[in-house]
Amino acid sequence: MIAITGATGLLGGHLMLELIRQDQPVRALIRKNGNRQKVFSVWRHYEKYPDSLLEKVEWFPVDLTDKVE
């Protein structure tokens, strides 16, 4: 499993796309108020059916500012 921070950003979106193309399992860390549509808007330039690729990502909502005790 590969975990990606910044998955909805430009670099993270491209990295996820390449990993999915290689059939790698991907866990995307996303802010609790994050927008997956940002990834879709990048992928639609490269893939005919980008929404089917979004289903291959395990989305994991996080807040990296939370303290761990």
PDB file of C-alpha atoms in Angstrom:
ATOM      1  CA  MET A   1       0.000   0.000   0.000  1.00  0.00           C
ATOM      2  CA  ILE A   2       1.317   3.422  -0.956  1.00  0.00           C
ATOM      3  CA  ALA A   3       0.059   6.403   1.056  1.00  0.00           C
ATOM      4  CA  ILE A   4       0.109   9.785  -0.631  1.00  0.00           C
ATOM      5  CA  THR A   5      -0.215  13.119   1.135  1.00  0.00           C
ATOM      6  CA  GLY A   6      -1.295  16.032  -1.006  1.00  0.00           C
ATOM      7  CA  ALA A   7      -3.286  13.652  -3.182  1.00  0.00           C
ATOM      8  CA  THR A   8      -5.667  16.343  -4.413  1.00  0.00           C
ATOM      9  CA  GLY A   9      -2.810  18.580  -5.503  1.00  0.00           C
ATOM     10  CA  LEU A  10      -1.272  18.710  -8.955  1.00  0.00           C
ATOM     11  CA  LEU A  11       1.770  16.553  -8.184  1.00  0.00           C
ATOM     12  CA  GLY A  12      -0.151  14.131  -5.964  1.00  0.00           C
ATOM     13  CA  GLY A  13      -2.844  13.683  -8.598  1.00  0.00           C
ATOM     14  CA  HIS A  14      -0.296  12.828 -11.271  1.00  0.00           C
ATOM     15  CA  LEU A  15       1.548  10.469  -8.937  1.00  0.00           C
ATOM     16  CA  MET A  16      -1.665   8.630  -8.069  1.00  0.00           C
ATOM     17  CA  LEU A  17      -2.593   8.282 -11.726  1.00  0.00           C
ATOM     18  CA  GLU A  18       0.750   6.712 -12.576  1.00  0.00           C
ATOM     19  CA  LEU A  19       0.596   4.322  -9.620  1.00  0.00           C
ATOM     20  CA  ILE A  20      -2.935   3.236 -10.522  1.00  0.00           C
ATOM     21  CA  ARG A  21      -1.845   2.641 -14.104  1.00  0.00           C
ATOM     22  CA  GLN A  22       0.807   0.295 -12.650  1.00  0.00           C
ATOM     23  CA  ASP A  23      -1.891  -1.509 -10.595  1.00  0.00           C
ATOM     24  CA  GLN A  24      -0.370  -0.341  -7.328  1.00  0.00           C
ATOM     25  CA  PRO A  25      -2.690  -0.086  -4.298  1.00  0.00           C
ATOM     26  CA  VAL A  26      -3.013   3.578  -3.300  1.00  0.00           C
ATOM     27  CA  ARG A  27      -4.268   5.200  -0.116  1.00  0.00           C
ATOM     28  CA  ALA A  28      -4.833   8.921  -0.566  1.00  0.00           C
ATOM     29  CA  LEU A  29      -4.688  11.064   2.531  1.00  0.00           C
ATOM     30  CA  ILE A  30      -7.230  13.822   2.108  1.00  0.00           C
ATOM     31  CA  ARG A  31      -8.272  16.686   4.350  1.00  0.00           C
ATOM     32  CA  LYS A  32     -11.651  16.219   5.958  1.00  0.00           C
ATOM     33  CA  ASN A  33     -12.956  19.058   3.776  1.00  0.00           C
ATOM     34  CA  GLY A  34     -10.821  18.037   0.767  1.00  0.00           C
ATOM     35  CA  ASN A  35     -12.183  17.893  -2.747  1.00  0.00           C
ATOM     36  CA  ARG A  36     -11.646  14.733  -4.820  1.00  0.00           C
ATOM     37  CA  GLN A  37     -12.962  16.576  -7.863  1.00  0.00           C
ATOM     38  CA  LYS A  38      -9.582  18.320  -8.140  1.00  0.00           C
ATOM     39  CA  VAL A  39      -8.042  14.955  -8.980  1.00  0.00           C
ATOM     40  CA  PHE A  40     -10.823  14.239 -11.455  1.00  0.00           C
ATOM     41  CA  SER A  41     -10.177  17.534 -13.238  1.00  0.00           C
ATOM     42  CA  VAL A  42      -6.518  16.561 -13.740  1.00  0.00           C
ATOM     43  CA  TRP A  43      -7.184  12.956 -14.739  1.00  0.00           C
ATOM     44  CA  ARG A  44      -9.817  13.815 -17.326  1.00  0.00           C
ATOM     45  CA  HIS A  45      -7.016  15.244 -19.476  1.00  0.00           C
ATOM     46  CA  TYR A  46      -5.309  11.840 -19.583  1.00  0.00           C
ATOM     47  CA  GLU A  47      -8.048   9.232 -19.220  1.00  0.00           C
ATOM     48  CA  LYS A  48     -11.308   8.649 -21.039  1.00  0.00           C
ATOM     49  CA  TYR A  49     -13.100   7.430 -17.881  1.00  0.00           C
ATOM     50  CA  PRO A  50     -11.326   9.043 -14.907  1.00  0.00           C
ATOM     51  CA  ASP A  51     -14.229   8.434 -12.525  1.00  0.00           C
ATOM     52  CA  SER A  52     -13.618   4.670 -12.716  1.00  0.00           C
ATOM     53  CA  LEU A  53     -10.023   5.270 -11.597  1.00  0.00           C
ATOM     54  CA  LEU A  54     -11.121   7.296  -8.566  1.00  0.00           C
ATOM     55  CA  GLU A  55     -12.872   4.156  -7.305  1.00  0.00           C
ATOM     56  CA  LYS A  56      -9.501   2.367  -7.164  1.00  0.00           C
ATOM     57  CA  VAL A  57      -8.177   4.815  -4.570  1.00  0.00           C
ATOM     58  CA  GLU A  58      -8.690   4.222  -0.860  1.00  0.00           C
ATOM     59  CA  TRP A  59      -9.509   7.710   0.400  1.00  0.00           C
ATOM     60  CA  PHE A  60      -8.454   8.279   3.992  1.00  0.00           C
ATOM     61  CA  PRO A  61      -9.642  11.546   5.608  1.00  0.00           C
ATOM     62  CA  VAL A  62      -7.060  13.012   7.994  1.00  0.00           C
ATOM     63  CA  ASP A  63      -6.089  16.166   9.771  1.00  0.00           C
ATOM     64  CA  LEU A  64      -2.304  16.274   9.940  1.00  0.00           C
ATOM     65  CA  THR A  65      -2.479  18.943  12.648  1.00  0.00           C
ATOM     66  CA  ASP A  66      -4.194  16.543  15.091  1.00  0.00           C
ATOM     67  CA  LYS A  67      -1.982  15.689  18.057  1.00  0.00           C
ATOM     68  CA  VAL A  68      -1.266  12.062  18.742  1.00  0.00           C
ATOM     69  CA  GLU A  69      -0.983  11.353  22.444  1.00  0.00           C
TER      70      GLU A  69
END
